[in-house]
Short mmCIF file of C-alpha atoms in Angstrom, two decimals:
data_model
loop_
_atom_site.label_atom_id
_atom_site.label_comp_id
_atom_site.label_asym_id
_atom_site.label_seq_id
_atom_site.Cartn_x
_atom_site.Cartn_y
_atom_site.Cartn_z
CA UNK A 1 15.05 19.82 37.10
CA UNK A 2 12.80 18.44 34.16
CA UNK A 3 14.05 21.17 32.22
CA UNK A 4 17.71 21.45 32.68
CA UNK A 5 17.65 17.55 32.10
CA UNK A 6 16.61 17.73 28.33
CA UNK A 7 19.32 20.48 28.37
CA UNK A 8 22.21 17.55 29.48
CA UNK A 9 20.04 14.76 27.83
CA UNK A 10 19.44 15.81 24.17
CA UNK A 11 21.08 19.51 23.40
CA UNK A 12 24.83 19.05 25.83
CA UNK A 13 27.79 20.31 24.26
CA UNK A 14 30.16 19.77 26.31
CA UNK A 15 32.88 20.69 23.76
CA UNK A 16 37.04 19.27 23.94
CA UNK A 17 39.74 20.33 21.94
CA UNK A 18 42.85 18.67 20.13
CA UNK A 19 46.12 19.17 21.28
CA UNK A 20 49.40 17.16 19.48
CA UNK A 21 47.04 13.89 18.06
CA UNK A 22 43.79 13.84 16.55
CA UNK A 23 41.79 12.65 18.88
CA UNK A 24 44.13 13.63 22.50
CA UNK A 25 41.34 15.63 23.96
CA UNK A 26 40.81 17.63 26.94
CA UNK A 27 38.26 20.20 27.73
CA UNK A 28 38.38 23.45 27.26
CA UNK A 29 37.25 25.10 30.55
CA UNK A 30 34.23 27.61 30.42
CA UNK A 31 33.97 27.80 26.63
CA UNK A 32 31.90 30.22 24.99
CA UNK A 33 29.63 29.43 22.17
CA UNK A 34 29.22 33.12 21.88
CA UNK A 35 33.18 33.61 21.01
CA UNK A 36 34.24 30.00 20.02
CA UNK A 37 33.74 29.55 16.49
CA UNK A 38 36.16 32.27 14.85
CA UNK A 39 38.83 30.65 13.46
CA UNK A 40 40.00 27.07 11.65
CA UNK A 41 41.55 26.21 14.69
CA UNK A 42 38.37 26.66 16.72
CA UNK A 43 36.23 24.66 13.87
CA UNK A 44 38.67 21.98 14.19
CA UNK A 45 38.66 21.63 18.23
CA UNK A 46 35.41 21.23 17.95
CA UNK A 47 35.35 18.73 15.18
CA UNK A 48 37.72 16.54 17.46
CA UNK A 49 35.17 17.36 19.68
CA UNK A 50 32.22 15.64 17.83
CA UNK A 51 34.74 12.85 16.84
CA UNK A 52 35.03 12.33 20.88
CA UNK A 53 31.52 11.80 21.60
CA UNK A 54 31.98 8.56 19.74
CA UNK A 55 33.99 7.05 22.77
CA UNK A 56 30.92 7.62 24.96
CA UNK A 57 29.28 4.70 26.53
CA UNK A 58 26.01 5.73 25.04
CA UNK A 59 27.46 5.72 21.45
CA UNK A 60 30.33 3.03 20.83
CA UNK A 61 31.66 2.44 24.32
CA UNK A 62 29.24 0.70 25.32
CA UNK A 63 27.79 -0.83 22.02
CA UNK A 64 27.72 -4.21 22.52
CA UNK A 65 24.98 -3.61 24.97
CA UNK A 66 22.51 -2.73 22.18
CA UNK A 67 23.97 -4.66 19.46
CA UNK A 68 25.19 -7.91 20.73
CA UNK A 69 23.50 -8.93 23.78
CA UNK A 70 20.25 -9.06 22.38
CA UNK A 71 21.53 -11.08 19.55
CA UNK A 72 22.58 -15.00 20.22
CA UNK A 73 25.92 -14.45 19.94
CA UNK A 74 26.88 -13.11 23.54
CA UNK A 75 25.27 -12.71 26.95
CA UNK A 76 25.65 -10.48 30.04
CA UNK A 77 27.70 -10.92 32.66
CA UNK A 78 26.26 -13.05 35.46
CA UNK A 79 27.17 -10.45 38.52
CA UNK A 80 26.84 -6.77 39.54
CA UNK A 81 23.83 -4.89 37.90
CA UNK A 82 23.09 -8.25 35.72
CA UNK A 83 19.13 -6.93 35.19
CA UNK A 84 19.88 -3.94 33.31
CA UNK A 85 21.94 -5.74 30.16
CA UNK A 86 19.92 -9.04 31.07
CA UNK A 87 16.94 -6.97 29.93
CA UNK A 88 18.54 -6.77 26.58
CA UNK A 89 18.88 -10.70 26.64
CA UNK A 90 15.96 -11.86 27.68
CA UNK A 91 13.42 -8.96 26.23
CA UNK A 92 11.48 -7.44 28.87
CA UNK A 93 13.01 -3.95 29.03
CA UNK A 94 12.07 -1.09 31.40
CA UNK A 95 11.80 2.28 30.11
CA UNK A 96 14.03 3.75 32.90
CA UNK A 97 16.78 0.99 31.52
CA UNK A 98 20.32 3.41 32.12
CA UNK A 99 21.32 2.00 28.94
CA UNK A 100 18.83 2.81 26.41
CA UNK A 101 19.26 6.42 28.21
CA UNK A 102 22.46 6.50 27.76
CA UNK A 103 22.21 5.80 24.05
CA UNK A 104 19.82 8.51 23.69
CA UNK A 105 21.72 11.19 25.86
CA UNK A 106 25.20 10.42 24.53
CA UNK A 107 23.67 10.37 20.67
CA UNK A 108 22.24 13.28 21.09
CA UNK A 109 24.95 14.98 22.67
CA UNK A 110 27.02 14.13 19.62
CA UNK A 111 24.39 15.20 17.07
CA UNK A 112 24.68 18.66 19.13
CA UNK A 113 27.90 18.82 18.75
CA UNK A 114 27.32 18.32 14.95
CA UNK A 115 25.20 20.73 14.10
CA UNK A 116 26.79 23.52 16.20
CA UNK A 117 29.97 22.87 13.65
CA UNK A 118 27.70 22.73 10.98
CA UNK A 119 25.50 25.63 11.53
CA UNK A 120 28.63 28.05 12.59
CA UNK A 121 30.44 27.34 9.54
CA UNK A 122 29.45 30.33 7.52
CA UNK A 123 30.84 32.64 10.07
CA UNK A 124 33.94 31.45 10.10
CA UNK A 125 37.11 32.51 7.97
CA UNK A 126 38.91 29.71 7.17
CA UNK A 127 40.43 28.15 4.07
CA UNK A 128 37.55 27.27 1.85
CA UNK A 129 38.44 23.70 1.09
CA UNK A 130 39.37 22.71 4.69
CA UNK A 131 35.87 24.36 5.53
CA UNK A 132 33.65 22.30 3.49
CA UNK A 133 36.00 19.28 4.34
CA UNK A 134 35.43 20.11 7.92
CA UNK A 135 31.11 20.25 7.31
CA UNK A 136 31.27 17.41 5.41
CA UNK A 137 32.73 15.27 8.34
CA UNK A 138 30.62 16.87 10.97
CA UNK A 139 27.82 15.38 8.07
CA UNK A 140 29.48 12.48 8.49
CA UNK A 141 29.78 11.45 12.35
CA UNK A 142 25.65 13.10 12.35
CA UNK A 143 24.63 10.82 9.94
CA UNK A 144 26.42 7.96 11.33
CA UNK A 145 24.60 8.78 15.05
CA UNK A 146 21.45 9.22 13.68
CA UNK A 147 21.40 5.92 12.20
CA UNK A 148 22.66 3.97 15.34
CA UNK A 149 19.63 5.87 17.28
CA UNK A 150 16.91 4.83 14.14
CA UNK A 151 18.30 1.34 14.28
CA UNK A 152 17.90 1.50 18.16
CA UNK A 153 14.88 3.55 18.88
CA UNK A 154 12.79 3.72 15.26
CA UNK A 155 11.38 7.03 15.29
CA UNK A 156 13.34 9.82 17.06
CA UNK A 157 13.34 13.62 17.00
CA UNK A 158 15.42 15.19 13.87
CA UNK A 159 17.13 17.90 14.87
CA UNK A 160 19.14 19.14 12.39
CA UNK A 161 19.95 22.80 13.82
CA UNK A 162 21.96 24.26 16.63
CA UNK A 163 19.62 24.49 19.37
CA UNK A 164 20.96 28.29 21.06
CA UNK A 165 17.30 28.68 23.43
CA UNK A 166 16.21 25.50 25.29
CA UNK A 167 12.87 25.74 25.00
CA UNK A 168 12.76 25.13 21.71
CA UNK A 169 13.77 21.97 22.22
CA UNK A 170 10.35 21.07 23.44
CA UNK A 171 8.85 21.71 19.83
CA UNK A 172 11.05 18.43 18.31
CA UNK A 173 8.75 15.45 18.17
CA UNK A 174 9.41 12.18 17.07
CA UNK A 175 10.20 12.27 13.39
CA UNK A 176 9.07 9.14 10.87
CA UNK A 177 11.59 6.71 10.20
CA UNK A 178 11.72 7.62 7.15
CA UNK A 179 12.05 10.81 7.18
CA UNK A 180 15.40 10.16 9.62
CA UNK A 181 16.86 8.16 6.59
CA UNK A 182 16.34 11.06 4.11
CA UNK A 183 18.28 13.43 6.13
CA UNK A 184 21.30 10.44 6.94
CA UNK A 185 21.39 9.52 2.97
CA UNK A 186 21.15 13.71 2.60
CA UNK A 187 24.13 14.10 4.80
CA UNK A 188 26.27 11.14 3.90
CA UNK A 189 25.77 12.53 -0.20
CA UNK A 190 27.06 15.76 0.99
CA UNK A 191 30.11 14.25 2.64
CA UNK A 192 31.51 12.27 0.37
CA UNK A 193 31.52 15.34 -2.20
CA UNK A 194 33.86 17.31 0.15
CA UNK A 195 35.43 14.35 2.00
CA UNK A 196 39.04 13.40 1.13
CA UNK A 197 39.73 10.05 -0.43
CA UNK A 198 42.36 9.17 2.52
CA UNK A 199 44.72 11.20 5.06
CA UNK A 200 47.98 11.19 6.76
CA UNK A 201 49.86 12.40 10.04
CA UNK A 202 47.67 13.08 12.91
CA UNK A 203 44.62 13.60 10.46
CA UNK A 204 44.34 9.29 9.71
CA UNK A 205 41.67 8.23 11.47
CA UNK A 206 39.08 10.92 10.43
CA UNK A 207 36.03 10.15 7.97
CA UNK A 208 37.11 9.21 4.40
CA UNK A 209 34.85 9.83 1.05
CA UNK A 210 35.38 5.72 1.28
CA UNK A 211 33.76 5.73 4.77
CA UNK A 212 30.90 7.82 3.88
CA UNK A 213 30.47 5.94 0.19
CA UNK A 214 30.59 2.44 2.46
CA UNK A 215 27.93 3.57 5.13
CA UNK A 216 25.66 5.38 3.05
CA UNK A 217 25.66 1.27 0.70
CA UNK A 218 24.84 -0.02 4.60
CA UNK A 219 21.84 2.44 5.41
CA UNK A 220 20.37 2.02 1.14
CA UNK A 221 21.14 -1.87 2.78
CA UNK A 222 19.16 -1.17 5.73
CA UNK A 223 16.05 0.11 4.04
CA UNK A 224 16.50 -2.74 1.61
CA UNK A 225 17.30 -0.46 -1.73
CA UNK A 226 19.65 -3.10 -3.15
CA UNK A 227 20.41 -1.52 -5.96
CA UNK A 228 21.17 1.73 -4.73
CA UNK A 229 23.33 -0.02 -2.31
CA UNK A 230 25.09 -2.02 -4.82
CA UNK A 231 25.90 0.98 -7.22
CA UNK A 232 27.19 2.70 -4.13
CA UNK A 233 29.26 -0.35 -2.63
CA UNK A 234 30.44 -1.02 -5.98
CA UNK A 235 32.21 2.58 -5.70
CA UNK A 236 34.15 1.89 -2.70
CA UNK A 237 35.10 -1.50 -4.23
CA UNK A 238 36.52 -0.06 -7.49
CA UNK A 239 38.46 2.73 -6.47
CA UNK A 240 40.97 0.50 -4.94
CA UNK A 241 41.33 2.19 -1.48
CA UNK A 242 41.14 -0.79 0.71
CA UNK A 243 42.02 -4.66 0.39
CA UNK A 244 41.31 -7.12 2.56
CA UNK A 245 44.81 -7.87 5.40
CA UNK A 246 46.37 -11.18 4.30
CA UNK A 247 45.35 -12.48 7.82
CA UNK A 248 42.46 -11.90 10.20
CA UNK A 249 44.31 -11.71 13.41
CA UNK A 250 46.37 -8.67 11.77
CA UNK A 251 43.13 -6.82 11.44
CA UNK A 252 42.72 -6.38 15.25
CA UNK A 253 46.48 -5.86 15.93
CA UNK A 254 46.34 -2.63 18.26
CA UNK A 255 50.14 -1.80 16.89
CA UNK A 256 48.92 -1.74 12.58
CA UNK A 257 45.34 -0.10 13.35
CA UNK A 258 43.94 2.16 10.71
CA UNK A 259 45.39 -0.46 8.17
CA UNK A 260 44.27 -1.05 4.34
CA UNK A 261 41.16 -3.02 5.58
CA UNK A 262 39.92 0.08 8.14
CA UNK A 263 37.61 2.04 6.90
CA UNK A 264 36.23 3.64 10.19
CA UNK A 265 37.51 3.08 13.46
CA UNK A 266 36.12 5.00 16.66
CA UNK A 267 39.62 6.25 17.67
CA UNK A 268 40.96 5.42 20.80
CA UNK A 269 44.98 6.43 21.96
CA UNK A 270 46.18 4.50 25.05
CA UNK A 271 48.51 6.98 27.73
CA UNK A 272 46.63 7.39 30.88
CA UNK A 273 45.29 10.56 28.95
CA UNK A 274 41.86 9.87 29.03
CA UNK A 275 41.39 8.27 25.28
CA UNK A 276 42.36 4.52 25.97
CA UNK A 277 39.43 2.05 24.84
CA UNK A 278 38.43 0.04 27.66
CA UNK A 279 37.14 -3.54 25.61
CA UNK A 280 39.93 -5.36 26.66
CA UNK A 281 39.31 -5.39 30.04
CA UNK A 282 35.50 -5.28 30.06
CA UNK A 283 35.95 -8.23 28.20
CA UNK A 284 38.47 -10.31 30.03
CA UNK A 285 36.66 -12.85 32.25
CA UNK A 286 35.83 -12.11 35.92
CA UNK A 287 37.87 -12.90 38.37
CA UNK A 288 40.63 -13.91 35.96
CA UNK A 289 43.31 -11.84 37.76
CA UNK A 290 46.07 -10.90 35.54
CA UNK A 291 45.83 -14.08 34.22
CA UNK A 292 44.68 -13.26 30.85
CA UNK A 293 44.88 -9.30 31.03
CA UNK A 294 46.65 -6.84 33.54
CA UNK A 295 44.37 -5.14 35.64
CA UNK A 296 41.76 -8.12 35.45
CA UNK A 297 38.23 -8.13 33.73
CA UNK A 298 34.60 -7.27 34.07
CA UNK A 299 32.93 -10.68 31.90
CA UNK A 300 31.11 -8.57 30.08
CA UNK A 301 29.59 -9.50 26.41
CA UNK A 302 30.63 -13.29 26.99
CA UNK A 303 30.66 -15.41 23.79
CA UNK A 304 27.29 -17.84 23.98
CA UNK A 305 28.14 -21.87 23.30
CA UNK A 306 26.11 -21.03 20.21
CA UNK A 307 28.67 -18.58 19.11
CA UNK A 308 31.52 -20.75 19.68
CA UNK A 309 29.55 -23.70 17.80
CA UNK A 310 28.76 -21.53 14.67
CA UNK A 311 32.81 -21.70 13.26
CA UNK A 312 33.26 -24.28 11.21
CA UNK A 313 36.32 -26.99 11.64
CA UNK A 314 39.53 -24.99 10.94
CA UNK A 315 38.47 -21.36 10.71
CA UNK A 316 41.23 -19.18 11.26
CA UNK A 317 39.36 -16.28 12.80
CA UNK A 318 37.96 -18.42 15.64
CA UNK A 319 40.92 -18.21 18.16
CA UNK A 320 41.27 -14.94 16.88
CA UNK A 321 37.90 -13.62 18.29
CA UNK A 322 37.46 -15.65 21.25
CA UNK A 323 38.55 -18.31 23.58
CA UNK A 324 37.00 -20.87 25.74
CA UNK A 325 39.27 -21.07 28.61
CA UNK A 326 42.15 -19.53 30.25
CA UNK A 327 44.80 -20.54 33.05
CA UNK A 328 44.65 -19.18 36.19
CA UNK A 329 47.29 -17.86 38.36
CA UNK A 330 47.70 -21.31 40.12
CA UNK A 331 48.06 -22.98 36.82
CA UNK A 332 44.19 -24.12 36.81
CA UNK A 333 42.42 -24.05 33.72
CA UNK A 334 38.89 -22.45 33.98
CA UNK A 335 36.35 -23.07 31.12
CA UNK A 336 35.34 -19.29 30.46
CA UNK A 337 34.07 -18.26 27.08
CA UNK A 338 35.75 -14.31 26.64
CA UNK A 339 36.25 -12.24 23.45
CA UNK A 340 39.69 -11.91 22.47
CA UNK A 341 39.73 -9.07 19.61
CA UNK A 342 40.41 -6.52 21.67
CA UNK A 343 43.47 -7.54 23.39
CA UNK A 344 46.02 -4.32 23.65
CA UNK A 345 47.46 -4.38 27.26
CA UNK A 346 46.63 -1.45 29.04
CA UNK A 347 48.27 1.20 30.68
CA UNK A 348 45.88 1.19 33.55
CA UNK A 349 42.75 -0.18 33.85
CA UNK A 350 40.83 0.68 30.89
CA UNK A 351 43.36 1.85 29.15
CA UNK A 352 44.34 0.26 25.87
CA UNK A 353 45.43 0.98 22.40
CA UNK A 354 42.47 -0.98 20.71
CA UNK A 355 39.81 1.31 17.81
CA UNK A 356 36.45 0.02 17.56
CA UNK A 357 36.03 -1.07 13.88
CA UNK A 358 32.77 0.69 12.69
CA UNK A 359 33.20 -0.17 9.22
CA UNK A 360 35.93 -2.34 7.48
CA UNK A 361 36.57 -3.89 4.09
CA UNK A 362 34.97 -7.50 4.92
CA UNK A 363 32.04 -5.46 6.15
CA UNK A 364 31.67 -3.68 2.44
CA UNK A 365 32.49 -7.17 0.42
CA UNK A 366 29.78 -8.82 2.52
CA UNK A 367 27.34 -6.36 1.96
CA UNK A 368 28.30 -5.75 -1.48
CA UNK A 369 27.63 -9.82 -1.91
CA UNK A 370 23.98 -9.87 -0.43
CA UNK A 371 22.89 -6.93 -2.80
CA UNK A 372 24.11 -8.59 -5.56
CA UNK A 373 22.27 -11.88 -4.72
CA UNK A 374 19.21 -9.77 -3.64
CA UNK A 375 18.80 -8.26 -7.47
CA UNK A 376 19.10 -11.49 -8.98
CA UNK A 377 22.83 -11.87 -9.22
CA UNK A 378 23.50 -15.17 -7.11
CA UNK A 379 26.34 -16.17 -9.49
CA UNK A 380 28.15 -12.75 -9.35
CA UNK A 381 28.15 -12.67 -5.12
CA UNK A 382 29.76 -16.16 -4.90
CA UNK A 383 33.15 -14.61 -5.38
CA UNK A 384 32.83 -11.59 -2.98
CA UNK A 385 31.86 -14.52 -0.24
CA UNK A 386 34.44 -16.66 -1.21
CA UNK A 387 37.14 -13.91 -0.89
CA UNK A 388 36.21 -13.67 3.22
CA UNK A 389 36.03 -17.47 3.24
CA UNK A 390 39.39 -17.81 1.55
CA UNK A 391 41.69 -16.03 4.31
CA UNK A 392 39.81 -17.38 6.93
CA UNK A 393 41.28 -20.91 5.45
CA UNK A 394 37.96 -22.02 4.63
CA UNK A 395 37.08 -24.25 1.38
CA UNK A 396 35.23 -22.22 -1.02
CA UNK A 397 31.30 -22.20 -1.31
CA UNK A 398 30.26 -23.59 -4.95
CA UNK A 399 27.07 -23.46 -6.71
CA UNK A 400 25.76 -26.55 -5.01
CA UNK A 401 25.83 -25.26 -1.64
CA UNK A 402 24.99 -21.36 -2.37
CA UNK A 403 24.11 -21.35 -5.98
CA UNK A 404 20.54 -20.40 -4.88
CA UNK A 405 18.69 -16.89 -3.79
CA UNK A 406 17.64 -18.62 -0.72
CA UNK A 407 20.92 -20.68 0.12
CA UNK A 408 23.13 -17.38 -0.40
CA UNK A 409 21.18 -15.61 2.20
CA UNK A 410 21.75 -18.06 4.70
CA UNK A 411 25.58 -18.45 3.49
CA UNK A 412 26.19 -14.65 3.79
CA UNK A 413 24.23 -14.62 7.17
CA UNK A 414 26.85 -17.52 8.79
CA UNK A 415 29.82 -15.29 7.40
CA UNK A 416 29.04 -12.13 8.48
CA UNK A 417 28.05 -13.69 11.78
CA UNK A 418 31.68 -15.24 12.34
CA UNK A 419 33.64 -12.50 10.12
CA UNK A 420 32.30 -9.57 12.54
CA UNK A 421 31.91 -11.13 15.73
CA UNK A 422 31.73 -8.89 18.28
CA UNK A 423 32.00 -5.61 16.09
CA UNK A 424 28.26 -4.71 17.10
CA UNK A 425 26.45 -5.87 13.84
CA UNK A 426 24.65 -9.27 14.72
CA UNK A 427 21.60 -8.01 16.19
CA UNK A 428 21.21 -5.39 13.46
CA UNK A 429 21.51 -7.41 10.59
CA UNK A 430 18.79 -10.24 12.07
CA UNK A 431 16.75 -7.45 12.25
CA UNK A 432 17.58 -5.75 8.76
CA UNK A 433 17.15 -9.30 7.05
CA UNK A 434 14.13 -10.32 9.20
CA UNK A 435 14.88 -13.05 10.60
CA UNK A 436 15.31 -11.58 14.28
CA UNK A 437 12.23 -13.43 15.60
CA UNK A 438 12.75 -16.62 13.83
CA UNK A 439 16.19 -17.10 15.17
CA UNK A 440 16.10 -15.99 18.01
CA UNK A 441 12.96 -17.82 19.17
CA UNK A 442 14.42 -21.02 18.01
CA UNK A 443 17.32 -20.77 19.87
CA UNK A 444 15.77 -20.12 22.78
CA UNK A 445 13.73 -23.06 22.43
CA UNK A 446 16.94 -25.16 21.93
CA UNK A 447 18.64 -24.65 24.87
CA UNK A 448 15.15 -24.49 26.95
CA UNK A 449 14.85 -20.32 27.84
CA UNK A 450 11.95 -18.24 27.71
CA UNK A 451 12.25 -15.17 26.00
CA UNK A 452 9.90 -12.51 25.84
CA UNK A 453 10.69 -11.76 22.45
CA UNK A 454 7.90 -9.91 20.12
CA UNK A 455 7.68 -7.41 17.25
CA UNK A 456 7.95 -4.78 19.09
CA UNK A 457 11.35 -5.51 21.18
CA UNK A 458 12.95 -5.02 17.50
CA UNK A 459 13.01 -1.68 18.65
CA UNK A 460 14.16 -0.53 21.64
CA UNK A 461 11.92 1.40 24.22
CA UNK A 462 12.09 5.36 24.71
CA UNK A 463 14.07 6.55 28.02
CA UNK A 464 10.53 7.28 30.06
CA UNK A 465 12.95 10.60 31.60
CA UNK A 466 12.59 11.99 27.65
CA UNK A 467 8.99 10.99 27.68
CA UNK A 468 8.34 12.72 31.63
CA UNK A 469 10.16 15.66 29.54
CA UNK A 470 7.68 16.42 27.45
CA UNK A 471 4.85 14.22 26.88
CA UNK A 472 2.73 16.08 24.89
CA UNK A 473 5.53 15.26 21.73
CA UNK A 474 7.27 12.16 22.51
CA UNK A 475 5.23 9.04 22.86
CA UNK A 476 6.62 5.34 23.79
CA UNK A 477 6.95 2.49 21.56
CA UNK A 478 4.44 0.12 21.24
CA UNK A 479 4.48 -2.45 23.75
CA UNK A 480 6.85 -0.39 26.13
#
C-alpha cells in the first residue's frame, strides 16, 4: 500500500481533456500513456489537463488554507474539523495534517502532469510554433507549482522528468531550496521566449509571456534579487499589456473576468459541469441560509477584526472585499465578518463563475514599487503606490509619510495587505519581507492568544505518509 501511495501521492496523472472551452474538462477513460501523445490535439488535452490540476484543493482550491489562515488577516471556521485549519492559526501542526498532504499530493500531481507534456514533446508532430508554445506553458504552470510547494514546504524533491517506472521515484530526495529556484527561474525564462504576448477565443485564460515575465519579477522578489526583479517587472510594465480597471469592485466582477488588470487567473466555468469555483460559498457565513448566497455557506477563511481595522476611513475596496454583517431570513441582522470577492451566484452548490486571481496588475505595480525602494529608489516607488492608492479613493502618500527606505516598506506592506485581501499572498509576503514573527507575535499579544509561533513554522511540515514512504531520502523539517 506504501508503494502504490507515492504512485497517487507524488507521480498521478490522472489526465482530462478539452472539449468546446478551454478549461471544460472531463476525463478521458482508460488513457494510455503508451498511445496518448501523437498528435496536437493529444498535446493539447493534456495541457488543459495540467491547467486543471490548478482547481485542486491541494493547489488553489483550497489556498487560503496555507496562505491566509496562518496570516492575521483571516481565521478558520469555528465548527466541523476546526483542528486541522486551526493548526494553521495557531502553529502547532501535525505531520499527518490532510492539508499540508493535500498540497503536496495535488502539486505533485500537477508537476506530473507537466513533465509528461514536456518530456513527450519531441515525439510528437505538430506545428512547430504551437509546440514550443505548448512546452513553454507546461514550463509555465511547473514553475508556478513548484514555487507554491518551496514557499510551503522549503526543500522538496525536483523532479523534472516523466517518471514511466515507480520505483524510481524512491531515488528523488529533497532538493536545496535553492536549487528549486534555479529550475523555476530556468523554466519561467524558457516560457516567456515561446509564450504569446496575449490570446483570444477559447485560448484567453492560458499563460501569457506577461504572466511568466510578472511571476518570474515575484520569485527574483522572493529570493530578494531586487534588481533582477525590477528589470523584469519593469518589462511587464512597459509593454503596455495591462492597466489597472478604473474601479476595484470591477476587478472581481465574475461577468468581465480575464479583464486588462488579469494577468493569471486559475480558470473556473460555472454549468454544473464540474469546473465551477466553489469560494463563494465556502466563504458565505454559516448558517446564513440563502440569505447572503443561494445554497448557503461553509464560514470558512473569515475576515479577523484586525483585517477589517487595517482599511483606512473611505477606502473603496473595503466593502468590496468583505462585510461585517448580513440580514437574515427573518430580517435580523447578524454581526458576521465574510469575504465578499468572490460573489458569482452559483448554479448549485459550489458552483460559480468566479477565477482565482494568481497574479494581477496591482500585484506587479506593488511589487515593482518595493524593488525600486529596496535599491535605493524611494522617490521613484512613490508613484507606483500612489497609483493603487488613487482608485481605491485614497489621498496620496507624500514624502513626509513614505519618503523614507524604512517608512515605504511599511507603506507598501499596508497596501498590499488591503489591495490583495484574500488572494492568498499575506502570509507569503510576511514571510518574504521577514517580518512573519514580529507581526504575528504582536498581534497575538494584543488581543491576548498564545501562539506557538517559531522559526521553523515559516515552513510548513512534510506529510509524515511521504516521509513513512521512504525515509531513507525524505527527512522532516526542523521542529516537526
Amino acid at each position: 500500500m506504501k508503494r502504490k501511495y507515492l504512485v497517487v501521492a507524488l507521480l498521478s496523472l490522472a489526465l482530462t481533456s478539452c472539449k468546446d472551452e478551454f478549461l471544460a474538462l472531463s476525463p478521458i477513460s482508460q488513457a494510455s500513456t503508451a498511445t496518448f501523445y501523437k498528435t496536437s490535439s493529444d498535446m493539447l488535452n493534456a495541457l488543459n489537463g495540467a491547467y486543471g490540476a490548478l482547481q485542486l484543493a491541494g493547489q488553489y482550491g483550497q489556498f487560503y488554507v496555507v496562505s491566509e489562515i496562518p496570516s492575521d488577516d483571516t481565521r478558520p471556521v469555528l465548527s466541523g474539523s476546526v483542528t486541522d485549519q486551526d493548526e494553521f492559526d495557531k502553529f502547532y501542526m501535525r505531520t499527518t495534517n490532510p492539508y499540508t498532504l493535500a498540497r503536496w499530493s495535488d502539486g505533485y500531481k500537477g508537476i506530473y502532469r507537466c513533465n509528461a507534456i514536456i518530456d513527450r514533446s519531441a515525439g510528437v508532430t505538430m506545428d512547430e510554433t504551437l509546440k514550443k508554445r505548448v512546452v513553454g506553458e507546461a514550463k509555465f504552470l511547473r514553475a508556478l507549482m513548484y514555487f507554491n510547494l518551496v514557499r510551503v514546504f522549503g526543500d522538496v524533491p525536483l523532479v523534472v522528468k516523466e517518471i514511466v517506472d515507480p520505483q524510481d521515484g524512491y531515488e528523488y530526495a529533497r532538493a536545496p531550496v535553492a536549487d528549486v529556484y534555479t529550475q523555476i527561474i530556468k523554466d519561467l525564462t524558457d516560457a516567456e521566449a515561446v509564450l504569446d504576448a496575449s490570446y483570444t477565443g477559447a485560448n484567453i485564460g492560458r499563460a501569457t509571456r506577461g504572466a511568466a515575465k510578472s511571476l518570474l519579477g515575484k520569485v527574483y522578489l522572493t529570493q530578494k534579487k531586487y534588481a533582477e526583479a525590477s528589470a523584469k517587472l519593469k518589462e511587464v510594465i512597459d509593454a503596455n499589456t495591462y492597466d489597472l480597471l478604473p474601479t476595484y469592485a470591477a476587478v472581481f466582477q465574475a461577468s468581465n473576468k480575464n479583464h486588462k488588470e488579469s494577468i493569471f487567473d486559475v480558470q473556473y466555468k460555472k454549468g454544473s459541469i464540474g469546473e465551477g469555483s466553489g469560494f463563494a460559498n465556502a466563504y458565505a457565513p454559516e448558517n446564513s441560509g440563502n440569505a447572503v448566497i443561494q445554497f448557503g455557506g461553509g464560514g470558512n477563511n473569515q475576515p479577523t477584526a484586525d483585517m477589517v481595522a487595517a482599511y483606512e476611513a473611505g477606502d473603496l475596496r473595503k466593502d468590496v472585499s468583505l462585510a461585517t454583517s448580513y440580514v437574515n431570513a427573518s430580517g435580523v441582522k447578524v454581526d458576521y465578518n465574510f469575504i465578499r470577492k468572490y460573489k458569482d451566484p452559483p448554479i448549485v452548490n459550489g458552483d460559480s463563475e468566479d477565477n482565482w486571481p494568481v497574479l494581477r496588475y496591482a500585484d506587479v505595480l506593488l511589487m515593482y514599487a518595493e524593488t525600486l525602494n529596496e535599491t535605493g529608489k524611494t522617490a521613484d516607488a512613490l508613484p507606483f503606490l500612489n497609483r493603487i492608492r488613487t482608485r481605491a479613493g485614497l489621498a496620496a502618500k507624500t514624502a513626509a509619510d513614505a519618503g523614507t527606505q524604512a517608512a515605504m516598506r511599511l507603506a507598501l506592506e499596508q497596501e498590499r495587505r488591503v489591495e490583495l485581501a484574500f488572494e492568498g499572498h499575506r502570509w507569503f509576503d510576511l514571510v518574504r519581507t521577514g517580518r512573519a514573527l514580529d507581526v504575528m507575535k504582536a498581534k497575538a499579544t494584543a488581543i491576548g492568544i498564545k501562539t506557538n509561533l517559531t522559526e521553523n513554522n515559516l515552513i510548513f511540515a512534510i506529510p509524515q505518509s511521504q516521509i513513512d514512504i521512504n525515509s531513507s531520502k525524505i527527512k522532516q523539517n526542523p521542529g516537526y
